[in-house]
PDB file of C-alpha atoms and ligand atoms in Angstrom:
ATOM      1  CA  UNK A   1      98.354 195.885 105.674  1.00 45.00           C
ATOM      2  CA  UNK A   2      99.810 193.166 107.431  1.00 52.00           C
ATOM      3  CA  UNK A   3     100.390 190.072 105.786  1.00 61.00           C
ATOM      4  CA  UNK A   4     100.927 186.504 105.708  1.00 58.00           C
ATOM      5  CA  UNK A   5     104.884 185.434 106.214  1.00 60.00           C
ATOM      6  CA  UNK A   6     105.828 183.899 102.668  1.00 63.00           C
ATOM      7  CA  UNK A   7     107.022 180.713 105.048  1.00 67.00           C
ATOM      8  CA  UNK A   8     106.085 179.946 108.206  1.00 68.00           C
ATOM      9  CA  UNK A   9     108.806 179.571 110.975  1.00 70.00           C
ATOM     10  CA  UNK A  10     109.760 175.654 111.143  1.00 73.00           C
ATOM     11  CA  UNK A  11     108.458 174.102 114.867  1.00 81.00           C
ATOM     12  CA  UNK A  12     108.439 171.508 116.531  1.00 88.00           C
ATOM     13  CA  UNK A  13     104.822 169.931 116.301  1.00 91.00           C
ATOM     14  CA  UNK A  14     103.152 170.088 119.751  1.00 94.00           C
ATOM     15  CA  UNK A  15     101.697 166.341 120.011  1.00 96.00           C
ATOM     16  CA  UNK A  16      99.853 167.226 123.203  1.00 97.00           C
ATOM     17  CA  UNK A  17      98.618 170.034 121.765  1.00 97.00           C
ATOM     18  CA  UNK A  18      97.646 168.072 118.441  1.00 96.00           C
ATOM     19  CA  UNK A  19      96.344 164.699 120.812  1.00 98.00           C
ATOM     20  CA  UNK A  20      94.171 167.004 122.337  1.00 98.00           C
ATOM     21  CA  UNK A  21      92.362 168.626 119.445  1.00 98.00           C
ATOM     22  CA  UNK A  22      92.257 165.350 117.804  1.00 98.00           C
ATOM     23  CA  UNK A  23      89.734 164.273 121.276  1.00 98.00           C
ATOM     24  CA  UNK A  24      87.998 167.299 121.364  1.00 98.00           C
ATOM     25  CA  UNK A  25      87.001 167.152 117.923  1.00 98.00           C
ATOM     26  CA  UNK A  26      86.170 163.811 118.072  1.00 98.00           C
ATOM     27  CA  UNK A  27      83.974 164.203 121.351  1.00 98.00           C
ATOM     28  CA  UNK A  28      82.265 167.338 119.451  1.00 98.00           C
ATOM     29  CA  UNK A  29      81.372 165.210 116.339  1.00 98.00           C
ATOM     30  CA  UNK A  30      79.389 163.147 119.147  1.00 98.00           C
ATOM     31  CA  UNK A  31      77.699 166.091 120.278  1.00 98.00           C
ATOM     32  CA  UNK A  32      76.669 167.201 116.494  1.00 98.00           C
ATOM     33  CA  UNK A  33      75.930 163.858 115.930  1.00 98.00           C
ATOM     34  CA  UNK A  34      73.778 163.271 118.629  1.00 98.00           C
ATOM     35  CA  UNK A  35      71.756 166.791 117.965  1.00 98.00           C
ATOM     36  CA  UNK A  36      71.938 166.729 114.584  1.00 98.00           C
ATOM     37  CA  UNK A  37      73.189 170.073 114.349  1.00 98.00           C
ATOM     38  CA  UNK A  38      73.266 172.130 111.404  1.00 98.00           C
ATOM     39  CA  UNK A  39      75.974 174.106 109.739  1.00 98.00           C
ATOM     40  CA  UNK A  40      73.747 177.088 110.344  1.00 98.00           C
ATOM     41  CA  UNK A  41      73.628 176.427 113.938  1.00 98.00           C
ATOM     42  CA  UNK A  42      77.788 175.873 113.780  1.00 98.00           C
ATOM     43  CA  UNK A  43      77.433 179.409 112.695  1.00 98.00           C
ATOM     44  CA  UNK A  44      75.170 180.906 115.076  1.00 97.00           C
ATOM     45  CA  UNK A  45      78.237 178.795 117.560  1.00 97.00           C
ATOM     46  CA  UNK A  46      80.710 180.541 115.428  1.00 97.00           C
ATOM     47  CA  UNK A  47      79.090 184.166 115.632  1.00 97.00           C
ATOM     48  CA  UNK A  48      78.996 183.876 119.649  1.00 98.00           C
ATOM     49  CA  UNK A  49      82.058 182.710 120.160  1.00 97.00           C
ATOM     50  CA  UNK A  50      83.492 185.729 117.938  1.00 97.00           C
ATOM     51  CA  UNK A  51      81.350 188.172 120.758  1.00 97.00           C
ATOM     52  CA  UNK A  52      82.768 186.038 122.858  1.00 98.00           C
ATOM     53  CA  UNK A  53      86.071 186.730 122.118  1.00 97.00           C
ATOM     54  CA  UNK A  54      85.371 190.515 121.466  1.00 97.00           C
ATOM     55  CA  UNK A  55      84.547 190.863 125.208  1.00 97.00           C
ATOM     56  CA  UNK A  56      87.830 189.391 126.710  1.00 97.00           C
ATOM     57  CA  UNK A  57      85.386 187.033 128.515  1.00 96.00           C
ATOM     58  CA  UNK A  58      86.789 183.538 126.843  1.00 96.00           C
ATOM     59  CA  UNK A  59      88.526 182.477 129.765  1.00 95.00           C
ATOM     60  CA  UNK A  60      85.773 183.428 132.309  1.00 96.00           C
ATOM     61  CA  UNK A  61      83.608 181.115 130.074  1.00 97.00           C
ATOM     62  CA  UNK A  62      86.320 177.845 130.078  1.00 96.00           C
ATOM     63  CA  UNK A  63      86.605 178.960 133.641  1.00 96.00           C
ATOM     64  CA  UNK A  64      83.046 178.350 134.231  1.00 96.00           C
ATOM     65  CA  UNK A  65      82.528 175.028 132.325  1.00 97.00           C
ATOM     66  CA  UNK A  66      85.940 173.617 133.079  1.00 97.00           C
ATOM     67  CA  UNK A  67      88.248 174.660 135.150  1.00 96.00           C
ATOM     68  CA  UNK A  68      87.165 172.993 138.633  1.00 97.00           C
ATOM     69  CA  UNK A  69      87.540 169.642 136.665  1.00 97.00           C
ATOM     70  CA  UNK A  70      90.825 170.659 136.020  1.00 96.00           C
ATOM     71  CA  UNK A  71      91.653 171.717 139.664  1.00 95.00           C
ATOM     72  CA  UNK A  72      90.068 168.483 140.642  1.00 95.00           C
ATOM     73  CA  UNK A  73      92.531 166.749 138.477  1.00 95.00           C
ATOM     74  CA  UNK A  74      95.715 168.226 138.548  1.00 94.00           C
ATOM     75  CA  UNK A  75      95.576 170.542 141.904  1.00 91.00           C
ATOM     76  CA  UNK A  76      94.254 168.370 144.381  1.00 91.00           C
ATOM     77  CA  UNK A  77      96.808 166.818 147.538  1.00 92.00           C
ATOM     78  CA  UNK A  78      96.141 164.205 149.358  1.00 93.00           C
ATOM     79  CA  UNK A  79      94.138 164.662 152.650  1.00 95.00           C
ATOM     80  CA  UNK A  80      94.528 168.423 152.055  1.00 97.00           C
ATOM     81  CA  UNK A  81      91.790 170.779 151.256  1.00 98.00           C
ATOM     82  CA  UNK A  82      89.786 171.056 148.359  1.00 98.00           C
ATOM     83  CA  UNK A  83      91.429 173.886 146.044  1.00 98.00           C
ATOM     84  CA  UNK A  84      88.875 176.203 144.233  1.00 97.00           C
ATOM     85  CA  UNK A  85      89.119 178.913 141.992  1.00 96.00           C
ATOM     86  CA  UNK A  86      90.863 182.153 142.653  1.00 95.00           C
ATOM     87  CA  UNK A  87      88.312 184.693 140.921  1.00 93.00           C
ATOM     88  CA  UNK A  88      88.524 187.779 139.396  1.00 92.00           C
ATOM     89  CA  UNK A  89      88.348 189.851 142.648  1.00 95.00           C
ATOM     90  CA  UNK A  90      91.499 188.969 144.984  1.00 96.00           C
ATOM     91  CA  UNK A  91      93.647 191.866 145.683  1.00 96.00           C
ATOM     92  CA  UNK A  92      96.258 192.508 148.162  1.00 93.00           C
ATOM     93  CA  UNK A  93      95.020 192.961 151.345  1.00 93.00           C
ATOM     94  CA  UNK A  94      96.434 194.326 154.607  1.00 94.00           C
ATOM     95  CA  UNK A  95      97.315 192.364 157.761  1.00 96.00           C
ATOM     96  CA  UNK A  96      94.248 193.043 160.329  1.00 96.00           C
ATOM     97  CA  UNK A  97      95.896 191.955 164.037  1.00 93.00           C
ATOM     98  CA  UNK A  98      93.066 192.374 165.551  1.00 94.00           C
ATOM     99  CA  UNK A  99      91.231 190.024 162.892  1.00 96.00           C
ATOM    100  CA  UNK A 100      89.066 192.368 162.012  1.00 96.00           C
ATOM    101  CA  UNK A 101      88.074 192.436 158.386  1.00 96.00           C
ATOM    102  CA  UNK A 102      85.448 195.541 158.784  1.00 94.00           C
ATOM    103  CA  UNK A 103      86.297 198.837 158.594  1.00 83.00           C
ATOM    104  CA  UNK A 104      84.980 200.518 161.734  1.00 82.00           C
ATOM    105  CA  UNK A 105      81.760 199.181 163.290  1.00 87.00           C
ATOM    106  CA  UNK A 106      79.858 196.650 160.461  1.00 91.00           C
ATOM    107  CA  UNK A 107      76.743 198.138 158.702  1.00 90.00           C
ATOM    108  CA  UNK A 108      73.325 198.400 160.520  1.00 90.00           C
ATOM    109  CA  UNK A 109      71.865 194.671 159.977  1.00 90.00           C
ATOM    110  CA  UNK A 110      74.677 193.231 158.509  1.00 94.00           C
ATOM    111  CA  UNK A 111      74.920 189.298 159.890  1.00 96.00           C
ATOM    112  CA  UNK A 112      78.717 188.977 161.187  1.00 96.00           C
ATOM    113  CA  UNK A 113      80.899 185.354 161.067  1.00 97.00           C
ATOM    114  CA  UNK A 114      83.321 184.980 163.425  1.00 97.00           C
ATOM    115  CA  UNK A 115      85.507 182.047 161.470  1.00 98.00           C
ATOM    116  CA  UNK A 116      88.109 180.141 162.883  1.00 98.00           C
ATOM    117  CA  UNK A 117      90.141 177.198 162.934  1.00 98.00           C
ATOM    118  CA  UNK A 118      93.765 175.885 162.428  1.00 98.00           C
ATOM    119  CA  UNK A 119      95.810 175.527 159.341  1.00 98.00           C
ATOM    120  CA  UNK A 120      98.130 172.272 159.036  1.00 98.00           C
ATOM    121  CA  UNK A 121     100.501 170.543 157.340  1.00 98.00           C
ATOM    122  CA  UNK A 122      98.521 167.857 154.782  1.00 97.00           C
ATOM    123  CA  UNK A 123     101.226 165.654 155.022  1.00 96.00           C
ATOM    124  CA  UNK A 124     102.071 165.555 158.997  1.00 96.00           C
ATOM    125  CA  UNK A 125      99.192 167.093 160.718  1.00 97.00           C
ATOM    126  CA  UNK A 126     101.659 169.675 162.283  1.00 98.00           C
ATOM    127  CA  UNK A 127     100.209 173.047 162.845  1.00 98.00           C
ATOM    128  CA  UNK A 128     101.723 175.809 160.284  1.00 98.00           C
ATOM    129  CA  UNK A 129     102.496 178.548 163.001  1.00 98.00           C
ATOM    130  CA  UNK A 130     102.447 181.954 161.735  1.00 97.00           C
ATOM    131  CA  UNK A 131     100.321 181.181 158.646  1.00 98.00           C
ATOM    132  CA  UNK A 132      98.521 184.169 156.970  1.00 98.00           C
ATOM    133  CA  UNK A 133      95.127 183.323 155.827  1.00 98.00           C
ATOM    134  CA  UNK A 134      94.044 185.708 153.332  1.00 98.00           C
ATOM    135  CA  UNK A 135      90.658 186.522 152.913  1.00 98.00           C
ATOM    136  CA  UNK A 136      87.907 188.051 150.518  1.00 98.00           C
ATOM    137  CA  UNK A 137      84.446 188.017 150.174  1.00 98.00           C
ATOM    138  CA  UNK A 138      81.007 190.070 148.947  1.00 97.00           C
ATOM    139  CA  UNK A 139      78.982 191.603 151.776  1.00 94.00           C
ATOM    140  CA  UNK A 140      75.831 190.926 152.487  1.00 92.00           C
ATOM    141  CA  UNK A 141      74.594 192.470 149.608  1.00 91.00           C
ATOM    142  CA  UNK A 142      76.480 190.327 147.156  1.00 94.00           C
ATOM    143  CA  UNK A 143      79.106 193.556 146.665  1.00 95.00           C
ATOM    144  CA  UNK A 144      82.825 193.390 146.614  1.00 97.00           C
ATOM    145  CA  UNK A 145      84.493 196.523 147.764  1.00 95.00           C
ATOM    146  CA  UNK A 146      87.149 196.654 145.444  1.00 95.00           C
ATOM    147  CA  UNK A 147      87.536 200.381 146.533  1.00 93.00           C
ATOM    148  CA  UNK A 148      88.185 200.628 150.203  1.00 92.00           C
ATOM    149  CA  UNK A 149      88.929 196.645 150.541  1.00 94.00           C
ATOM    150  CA  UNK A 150      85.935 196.259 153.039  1.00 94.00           C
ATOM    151  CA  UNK A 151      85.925 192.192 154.293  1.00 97.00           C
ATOM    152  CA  UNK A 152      89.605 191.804 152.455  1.00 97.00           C
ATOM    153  CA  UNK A 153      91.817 191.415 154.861  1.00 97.00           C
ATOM    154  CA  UNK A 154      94.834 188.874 156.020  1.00 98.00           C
ATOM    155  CA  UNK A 155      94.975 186.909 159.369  1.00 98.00           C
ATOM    156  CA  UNK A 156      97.496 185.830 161.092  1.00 98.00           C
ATOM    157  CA  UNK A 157      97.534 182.076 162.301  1.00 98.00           C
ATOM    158  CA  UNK A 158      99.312 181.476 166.364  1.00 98.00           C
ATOM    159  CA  UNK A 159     101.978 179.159 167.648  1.00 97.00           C
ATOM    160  CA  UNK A 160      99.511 176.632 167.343  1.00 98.00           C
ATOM    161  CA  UNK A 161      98.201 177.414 163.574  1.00 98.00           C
ATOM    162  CA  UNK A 162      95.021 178.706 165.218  1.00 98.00           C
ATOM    163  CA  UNK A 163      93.418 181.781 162.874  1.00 98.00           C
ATOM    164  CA  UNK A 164      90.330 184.006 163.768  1.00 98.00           C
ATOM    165  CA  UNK A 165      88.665 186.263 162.075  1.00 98.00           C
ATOM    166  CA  UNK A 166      85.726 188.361 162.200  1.00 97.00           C
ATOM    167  CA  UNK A 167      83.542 189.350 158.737  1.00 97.00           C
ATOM    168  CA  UNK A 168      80.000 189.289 157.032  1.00 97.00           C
ATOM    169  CA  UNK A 169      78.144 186.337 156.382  1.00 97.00           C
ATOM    170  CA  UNK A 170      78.562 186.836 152.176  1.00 96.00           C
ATOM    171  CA  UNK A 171      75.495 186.660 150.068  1.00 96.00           C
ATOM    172  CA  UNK A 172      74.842 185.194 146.840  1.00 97.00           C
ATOM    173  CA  UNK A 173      75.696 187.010 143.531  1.00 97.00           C
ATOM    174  CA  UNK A 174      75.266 187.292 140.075  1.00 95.00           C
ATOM    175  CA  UNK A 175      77.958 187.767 137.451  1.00 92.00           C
ATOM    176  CA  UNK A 176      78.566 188.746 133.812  1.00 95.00           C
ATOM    177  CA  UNK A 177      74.664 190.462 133.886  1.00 95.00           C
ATOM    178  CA  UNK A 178      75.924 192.488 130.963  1.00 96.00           C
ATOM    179  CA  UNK A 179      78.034 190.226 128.142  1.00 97.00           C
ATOM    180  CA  UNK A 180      78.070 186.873 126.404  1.00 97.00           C
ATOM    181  CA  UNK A 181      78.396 184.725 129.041  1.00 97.00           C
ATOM    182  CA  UNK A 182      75.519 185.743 130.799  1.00 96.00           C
ATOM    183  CA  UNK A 183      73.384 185.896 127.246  1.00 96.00           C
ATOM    184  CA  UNK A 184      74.242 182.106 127.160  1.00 97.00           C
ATOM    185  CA  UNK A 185      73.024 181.378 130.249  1.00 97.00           C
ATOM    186  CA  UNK A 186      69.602 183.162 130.048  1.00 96.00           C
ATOM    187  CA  UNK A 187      69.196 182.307 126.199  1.00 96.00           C
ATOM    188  CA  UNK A 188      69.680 178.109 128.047  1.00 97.00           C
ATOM    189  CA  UNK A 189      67.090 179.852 130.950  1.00 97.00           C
ATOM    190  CA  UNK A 190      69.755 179.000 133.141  1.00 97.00           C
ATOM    191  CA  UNK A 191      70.909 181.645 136.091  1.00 96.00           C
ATOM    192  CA  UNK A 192      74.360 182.919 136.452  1.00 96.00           C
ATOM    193  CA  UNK A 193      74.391 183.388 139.855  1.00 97.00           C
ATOM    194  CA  UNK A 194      77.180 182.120 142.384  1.00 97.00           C
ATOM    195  CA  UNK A 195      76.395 180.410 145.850  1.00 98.00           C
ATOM    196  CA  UNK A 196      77.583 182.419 148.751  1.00 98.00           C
ATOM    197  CA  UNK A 197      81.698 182.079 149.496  1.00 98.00           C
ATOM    198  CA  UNK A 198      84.470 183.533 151.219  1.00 98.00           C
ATOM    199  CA  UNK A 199      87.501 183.144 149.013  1.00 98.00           C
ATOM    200  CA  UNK A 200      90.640 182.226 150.915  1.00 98.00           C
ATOM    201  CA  UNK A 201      94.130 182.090 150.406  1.00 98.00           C
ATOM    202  CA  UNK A 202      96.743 179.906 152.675  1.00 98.00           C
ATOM    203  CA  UNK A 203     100.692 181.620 152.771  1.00 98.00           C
ATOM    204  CA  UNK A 204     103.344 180.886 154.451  1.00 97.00           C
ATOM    205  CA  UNK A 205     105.677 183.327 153.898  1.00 94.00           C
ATOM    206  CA  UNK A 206     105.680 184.257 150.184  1.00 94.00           C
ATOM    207  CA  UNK A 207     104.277 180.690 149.402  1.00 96.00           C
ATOM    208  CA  UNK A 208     100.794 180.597 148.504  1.00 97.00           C
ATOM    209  CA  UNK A 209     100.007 177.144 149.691  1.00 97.00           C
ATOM    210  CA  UNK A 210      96.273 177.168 148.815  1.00 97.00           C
ATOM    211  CA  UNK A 211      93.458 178.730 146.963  1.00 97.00           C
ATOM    212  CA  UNK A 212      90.208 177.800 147.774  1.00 98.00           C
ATOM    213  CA  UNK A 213      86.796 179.297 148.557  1.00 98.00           C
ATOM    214  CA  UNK A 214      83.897 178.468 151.555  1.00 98.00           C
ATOM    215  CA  UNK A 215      80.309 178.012 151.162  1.00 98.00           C
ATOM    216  CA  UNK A 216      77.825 179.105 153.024  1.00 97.00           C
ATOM    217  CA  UNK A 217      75.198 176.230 154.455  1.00 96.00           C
ATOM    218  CA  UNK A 218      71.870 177.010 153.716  1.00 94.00           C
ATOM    219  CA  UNK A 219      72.591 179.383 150.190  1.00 96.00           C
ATOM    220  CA  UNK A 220      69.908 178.924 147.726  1.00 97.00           C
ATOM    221  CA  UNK A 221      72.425 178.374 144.642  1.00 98.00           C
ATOM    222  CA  UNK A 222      74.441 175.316 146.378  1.00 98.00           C
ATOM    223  CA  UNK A 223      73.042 173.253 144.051  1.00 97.00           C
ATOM    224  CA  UNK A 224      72.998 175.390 140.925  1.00 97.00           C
ATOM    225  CA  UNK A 225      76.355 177.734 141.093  1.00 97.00           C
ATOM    226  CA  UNK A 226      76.590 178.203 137.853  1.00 97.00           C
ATOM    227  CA  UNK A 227      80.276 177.172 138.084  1.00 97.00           C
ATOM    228  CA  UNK A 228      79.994 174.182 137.242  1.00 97.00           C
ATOM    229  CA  UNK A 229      81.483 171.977 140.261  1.00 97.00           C
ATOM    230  CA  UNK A 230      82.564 175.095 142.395  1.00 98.00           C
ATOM    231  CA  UNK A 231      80.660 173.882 145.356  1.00 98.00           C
ATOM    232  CA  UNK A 232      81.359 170.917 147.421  1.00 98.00           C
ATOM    233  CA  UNK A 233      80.134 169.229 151.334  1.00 97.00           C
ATOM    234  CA  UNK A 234      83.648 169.730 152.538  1.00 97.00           C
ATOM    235  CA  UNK A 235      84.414 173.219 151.677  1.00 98.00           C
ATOM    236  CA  UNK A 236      80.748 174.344 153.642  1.00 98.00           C
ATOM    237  CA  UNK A 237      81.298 176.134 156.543  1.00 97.00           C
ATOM    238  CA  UNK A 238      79.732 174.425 159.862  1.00 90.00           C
ATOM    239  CA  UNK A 239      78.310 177.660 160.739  1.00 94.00           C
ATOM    240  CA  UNK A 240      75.542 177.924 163.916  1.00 94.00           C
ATOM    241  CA  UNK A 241      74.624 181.101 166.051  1.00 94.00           C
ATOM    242  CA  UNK A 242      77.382 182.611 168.288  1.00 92.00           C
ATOM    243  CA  UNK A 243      77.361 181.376 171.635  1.00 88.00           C
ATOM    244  CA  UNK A 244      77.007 185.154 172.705  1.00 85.00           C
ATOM    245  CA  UNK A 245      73.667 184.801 171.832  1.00 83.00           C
ATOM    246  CA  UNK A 246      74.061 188.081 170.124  1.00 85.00           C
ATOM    247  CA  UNK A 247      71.369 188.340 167.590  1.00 87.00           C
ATOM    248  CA  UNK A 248      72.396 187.910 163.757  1.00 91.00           C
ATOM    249  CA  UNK A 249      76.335 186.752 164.610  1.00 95.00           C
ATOM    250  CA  UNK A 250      77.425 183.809 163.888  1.00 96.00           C
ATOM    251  CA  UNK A 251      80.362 181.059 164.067  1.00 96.00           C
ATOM    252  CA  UNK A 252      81.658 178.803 162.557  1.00 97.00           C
ATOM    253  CA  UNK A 253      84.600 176.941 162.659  1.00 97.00           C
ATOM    254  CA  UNK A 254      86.590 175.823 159.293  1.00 98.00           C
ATOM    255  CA  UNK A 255      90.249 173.691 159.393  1.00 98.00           C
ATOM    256  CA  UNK A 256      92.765 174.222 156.760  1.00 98.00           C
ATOM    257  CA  UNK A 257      95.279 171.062 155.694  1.00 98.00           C
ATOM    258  CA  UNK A 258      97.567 172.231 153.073  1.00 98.00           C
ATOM    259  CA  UNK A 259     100.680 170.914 151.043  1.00 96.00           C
ATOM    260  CA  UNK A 260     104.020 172.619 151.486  1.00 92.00           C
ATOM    261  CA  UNK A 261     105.727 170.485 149.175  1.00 84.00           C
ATOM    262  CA  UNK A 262     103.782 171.537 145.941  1.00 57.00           C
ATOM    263  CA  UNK A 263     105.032 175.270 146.268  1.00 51.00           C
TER     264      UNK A 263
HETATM  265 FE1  FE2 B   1      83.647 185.408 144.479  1.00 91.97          FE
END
């Protein structure tokens, strides 16, 4: 049986650590205030959290109530694009030359997104020649093929910091169906659904410059991801019909400005 050390180690107090529990106490005591909330219902708070914690899902949960105000706070450059969350899904991808993130031919009535645009230096405007931008999305059935990396694939930016790339218009998606997280939400009669995206990432070299994820214009959840701030105007796609007036393809064009100081 493990026990208690007879001492504990000497440290050296944390005072960001203990500044910061101080104000989150003190801005719960508001909320228990303000609801009047029992110590039974501190319990019932208590007992989830425990689940919570039994699933391995606490980050995913701070993740989804907190973490774009953090990225907002501490992540963002100026003039550059918006950073967004990585995900759980990103995996290595290979290089596609040709741009071309489906395996063979896509599937029968699958909408397909030609994206492009030109990735730049936040700072100078200068194009970022040779830039890979690394990509990852669900299909249009709100999968990720995790197995044969389907619409995960990298792109390689020109000369110019031109990209192009050719995928699925994503679909919307639910997640955590089957733990706490999404108990909370439908106990609250909320969804837990996220708004169409294309996660990217922006290298240059082995220097990931920038993490960030698309929207898709038009999603029903734009207003409602249930990650709370995920979605913003300037990370929607301008997306129209293609110009080759082939039926369900689509463009759109989407411009990358990225720091490569902050590496
Ligand atoms: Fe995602």
């Amino acid at each position: 049986m493990n026990q208690m050390p007879a001492e504990l180690p000497d440290a050296e107090p944390d005072e960001r650590l203990k500044a910061i529990f101080a104000r989150t106490v003190e801005k719960m005591k508001e909320v228990v205030r303000e609801f009047e909330i029992t110590q039974d219902e501190l319990h019932v708070a208590g007992d989830y959290f425990n689940r919570l914690g039994q699933s391995g899902f606490c980050r995913s949960l701070i993740d989804v109530a907190l973490a774009m105000t953090s990225v907002d706070v501490t992540a963002r450059v100026p003039g550059g694009t918006r950073p967004n969350l990585e995900g759980p899904f990103y995996r290595a991808a290979p290089l596609r030359e040709d741009g071309d993130l489906f395996a063979g031919d896509p599937p029968p009535g699958t909408p397909v997104l030609h994206l492009s645009g030109r990735v730049t230096d936040a700072a100078t405007g200068a194009p970022i020649p040779g830039a890979i931008v690394d990509l990852w999305q669900a299909d249009h059935d709100g999968h990720y093929d995790l197995d044969d990396l389907q619409l995960f694939g990298r792109v390689r930016a020109d000369e110019e910091g031109r990209y192009r790339a050719r995928t699925a218009v994503p679909k919307d998606y639910s997640d955590h169906d089957h733990d706490p997280i999404g108990e909370l939400f439908r106990a609250m009669g909320r969804h837990n659904r996220r708004a169409a995206h294309i996660h990217v990432k922006i290298w240059e070299g082995e220097h990931c410059l920038l993490t960030t994820q698309l929207f898709v214009p038009g999603n029903p959840y734009l207003d409602s991801d249930y990650v709370e701030g995920a979605v913003s105007d300037d990370l929607l796609i301008g997306m129209k019909p293609a110009d080759s007036g082939v039926a369900d393809e689509y463009e759109a064009v989407f411009d990358f400005a990225v720091s490569r100081t902050s590496r």
